[in-house]
Amino acid sequence: QKEVEQNSGPLSVPEGAIASLNCTYSDRGSQSFFWYRQYSGKSPELIMFIYSNGDKEDGRFTAQLNKASQYVSLLIRDSQPSDSATYLCAVNGFIQGAQKLVFGQGTRLTINP
Amino acid sequence: NAGVTQTPKFRILKIGQSMTLQCAQDMNHNYMYWYRQDPGMGLKLIYYSVGAGITDKGEVPNGYNVSRSTTEDFPLRLELAAPSQTSVYFCASSYPDGRPMNTGELFFGEGSRLTVL
């Protein structure tokens, strides 16, 4: 089982609709969860982080965390064409005995005008 | 403020050649990282450093070496290039207090696209 799993997509959503991106993780000890956005040919940029169960809202973005189900999601309301990108879920985990960020493979999102 | 600067942006290598990817940051960050990203995949950690003189392996270190002689620079050395090392390489850094896990905010360079033929 991969440490962090995402549906690679592509996910196609009409403009103005809600885009829902999902991520599961395997390490129950993970404490911190992050969503990065990566435009094609560019480097990733952090858009949201969440530590506690429940929802966290920032503008059109809402991160949701359910530690019991080992599930984290990102909702994008009123989707815009500029939201078209790959969204990477990242979870803190242990690599070689040290705590590091582990990334999922990313979900490619396309917003259709 | 330049942030994290990587060179070169593009490079084609022949099998067996060696090269160094350069990375420099001007934010006085203690933590620095090298990731690789294969097409349609996420980021895999190659090596990281928590400060000058200290480096350690990540998930996929084989075929690579690093050094950290200064806070600013963190070069990645590829020895005996193989086609499996064809990838986009990202250098990143994080806050001076070394809390990448608390905020998860890594500052990335623009990437170096390497092709091994």
mmCIF file of N, CA and C in Angstrom, chain A residues 32 34 36 38 42-44 46 49 51 88 92 95-96 98-105, chain B residues 33 35 37 40-43 45 48 57-59 90 100-106 108-109:
data_model
loop_
_atom_site.group_PDB
_atom_site.id
_atom_site.type_symbol
_atom_site.label_atom_id
_atom_site.label_comp_id
_atom_site.label_asym_id
_atom_site.label_seq_id
_atom_site.Cartn_x
_atom_site.Cartn_y
_atom_site.Cartn_z
ATOM 1 N N SER A 32 0.220 15.996 10.387
ATOM 2 C CA SER A 32 0.078 17.214 9.591
ATOM 3 C C SER A 32 -0.188 16.851 8.138
ATOM 4 N N PHE A 34 -1.169 18.419 4.076
ATOM 5 C CA PHE A 34 -0.949 19.605 3.259
ATOM 6 C C PHE A 34 -1.461 19.381 1.848
ATOM 7 N N TYR A 36 -0.714 20.934 -1.942
ATOM 8 C CA TYR A 36 0.090 21.761 -2.822
ATOM 9 C C TYR A 36 -0.567 21.809 -4.197
ATOM 10 N N GLN A 38 0.255 22.530 -8.271
ATOM 11 C CA GLN A 38 1.362 22.573 -9.217
ATOM 12 C C GLN A 38 0.815 22.798 -10.617
ATOM 13 N N LYS A 42 5.615 23.932 -13.714
ATOM 14 C CA LYS A 42 6.026 24.810 -12.615
ATOM 15 C C LYS A 42 6.308 23.997 -11.358
ATOM 16 N N SER A 43 6.787 24.691 -10.337
ATOM 17 C CA SER A 43 7.066 24.019 -9.073
ATOM 18 C C SER A 43 5.834 24.058 -8.170
ATOM 19 N N PRO A 44 5.746 23.149 -7.202
ATOM 20 C CA PRO A 44 4.579 23.126 -6.305
ATOM 21 C C PRO A 44 4.555 24.349 -5.385
ATOM 22 N N LEU A 46 2.373 25.701 -1.737
ATOM 23 C CA LEU A 46 1.463 25.318 -0.666
ATOM 24 C C LEU A 46 0.193 26.169 -0.717
ATOM 25 N N PHE A 49 -3.031 23.808 4.732
ATOM 26 C CA PHE A 49 -2.577 22.765 5.641
ATOM 27 C C PHE A 49 -3.627 22.590 6.732
ATOM 28 N N TYR A 51 -4.352 20.315 10.602
ATOM 29 C CA TYR A 51 -3.801 19.433 11.636
ATOM 30 C C TYR A 51 -4.893 18.703 12.416
ATOM 31 N N LEU A 88 -1.337 18.155 -5.213
ATOM 32 C CA LEU A 88 -0.546 17.142 -4.511
ATOM 33 C C LEU A 88 -0.918 17.145 -3.032
ATOM 34 N N ASN A 92 2.958 14.284 6.706
ATOM 35 C CA ASN A 92 4.228 14.059 7.394
ATOM 36 C C ASN A 92 4.339 12.595 7.776
ATOM 37 N N ILE A 95 10.748 8.754 7.144
ATOM 38 C CA ILE A 95 11.616 8.185 6.126
ATOM 39 C C ILE A 95 12.992 8.040 6.749
ATOM 40 N N GLN A 96 13.536 6.828 6.725
ATOM 41 C CA GLN A 96 14.853 6.579 7.325
ATOM 42 C C GLN A 96 14.869 7.078 8.769
ATOM 43 N N ALA A 98 13.436 9.565 10.187
ATOM 44 C CA ALA A 98 13.262 10.998 10.435
ATOM 45 C C ALA A 98 11.954 11.455 9.812
ATOM 46 N N GLN A 99 11.357 12.452 10.420
ATOM 47 C CA GLN A 99 10.047 12.917 9.957
ATOM 48 C C GLN A 99 10.192 13.750 8.701
ATOM 49 N N LYS A 100 9.462 13.364 7.660
ATOM 50 C CA LYS A 100 9.544 14.071 6.385
ATOM 51 C C LYS A 100 8.166 14.119 5.739
ATOM 52 N N LEU A 101 8.043 15.007 4.798
ATOM 53 C CA LEU A 101 6.819 15.073 4.008
ATOM 54 C C LEU A 101 6.811 13.960 2.968
ATOM 55 N N VAL A 102 5.693 13.247 2.882
ATOM 56 C CA VAL A 102 5.508 12.225 1.855
ATOM 57 C C VAL A 102 4.394 12.700 0.946
ATOM 58 N N PHE A 103 4.660 12.718 -0.350
ATOM 59 C CA PHE A 103 3.707 13.241 -1.318
ATOM 60 C C PHE A 103 2.944 12.112 -2.002
ATOM 61 N N GLY A 104 1.665 12.374 -2.300
ATOM 62 C CA GLY A 104 0.919 11.507 -3.189
ATOM 63 C C GLY A 104 1.292 11.808 -4.627
ATOM 64 N N GLN A 105 0.718 11.015 -5.556
ATOM 65 C CA GLN A 105 1.106 11.182 -6.960
ATOM 66 C C GLN A 105 0.416 12.356 -7.626
ATOM 67 N N TYR B 33 16.302 20.432 0.667
ATOM 68 C CA TYR B 33 15.865 19.119 0.184
ATOM 69 C C TYR B 33 16.094 19.010 -1.322
ATOM 70 N N TYR B 35 14.237 16.755 -4.338
ATOM 71 C CA TYR B 35 13.189 15.842 -4.750
ATOM 72 C C TYR B 35 13.329 15.555 -6.244
ATOM 73 N N GLN B 37 10.739 14.270 -9.532
ATOM 74 C CA GLN B 37 9.345 14.067 -9.926
ATOM 75 C C GLN B 37 9.323 13.445 -11.307
ATOM 76 N N GLY B 40 3.765 12.470 -14.260
ATOM 77 C CA GLY B 40 2.503 12.021 -13.688
ATOM 78 C C GLY B 40 2.607 11.489 -12.271
ATOM 79 N N MET B 41 3.723 11.760 -11.628
ATOM 80 C CA MET B 41 3.931 11.238 -10.283
ATOM 81 C C MET B 41 4.150 12.375 -9.294
ATOM 82 N N GLY B 42 4.122 11.998 -8.019
ATOM 83 C CA GLY B 42 4.410 12.979 -6.984
ATOM 84 C C GLY B 42 5.904 13.160 -6.803
ATOM 85 N N LEU B 43 6.260 13.756 -5.696
ATOM 86 C CA LEU B 43 7.656 14.063 -5.405
ATOM 87 C C LEU B 43 8.253 12.974 -4.517
ATOM 88 N N LEU B 45 11.627 12.110 -2.188
ATOM 89 C CA LEU B 45 12.756 12.760 -1.536
ATOM 90 C C LEU B 45 14.039 11.970 -1.798
ATOM 91 N N TYR B 48 18.280 15.160 2.014
ATOM 92 C CA TYR B 48 17.951 16.387 2.696
ATOM 93 C C TYR B 48 19.096 16.793 3.622
ATOM 94 N N LYS B 57 19.954 10.618 3.853
ATOM 95 C CA LYS B 57 19.241 10.036 2.731
ATOM 96 C C LYS B 57 17.736 10.167 2.896
ATOM 97 N N GLY B 58 17.066 10.271 1.744
ATOM 98 C CA GLY B 58 15.619 10.243 1.712
ATOM 99 C C GLY B 58 15.128 8.898 1.209
ATOM 100 N N GLU B 59 14.043 8.920 0.437
ATOM 101 C CA GLU B 59 13.421 7.691 -0.053
ATOM 102 C C GLU B 59 14.209 7.024 -1.180
ATOM 103 N N PHE B 90 13.698 18.916 -8.183
ATOM 104 C CA PHE B 90 13.356 20.133 -7.458
ATOM 105 C C PHE B 90 14.187 20.224 -6.188
ATOM 106 N N PRO B 100 9.471 22.017 9.106
ATOM 107 C CA PRO B 100 8.745 21.658 7.885
ATOM 108 C C PRO B 100 7.491 20.868 8.182
ATOM 109 N N MET B 101 7.478 20.159 9.267
ATOM 110 C CA MET B 101 6.318 19.338 9.560
ATOM 111 C C MET B 101 5.170 20.174 10.123
ATOM 112 N N ASN B 102 5.505 21.271 10.782
ATOM 113 C CA ASN B 102 4.429 22.071 11.355
ATOM 114 C C ASN B 102 3.665 22.849 10.301
ATOM 115 N N THR B 103 4.386 23.469 9.403
ATOM 116 C CA THR B 103 3.702 24.279 8.403
ATOM 117 C C THR B 103 3.679 23.601 7.040
ATOM 118 N N GLY B 104 4.594 22.679 6.813
ATOM 119 C CA GLY B 104 4.654 21.999 5.527
ATOM 120 C C GLY B 104 5.027 22.906 4.391
ATOM 121 N N GLU B 105 5.449 24.143 4.696
ATOM 122 C CA GLU B 105 5.713 25.055 3.606
ATOM 123 C C GLU B 105 7.156 24.934 3.144
ATOM 124 N N LEU B 106 7.308 24.241 2.052
ATOM 125 C CA LEU B 106 8.596 24.148 1.391
ATOM 126 C C LEU B 106 8.635 25.193 0.280
ATOM 127 N N PHE B 108 10.164 26.020 -3.171
ATOM 128 C CA PHE B 108 10.773 25.248 -4.251
ATOM 129 C C PHE B 108 11.484 26.131 -5.257
ATOM 130 N N GLY B 109 12.556 25.585 -5.823
ATOM 131 C CA GLY B 109 13.142 26.182 -7.008
ATOM 132 C C GLY B 109 12.284 25.852 -8.218
#
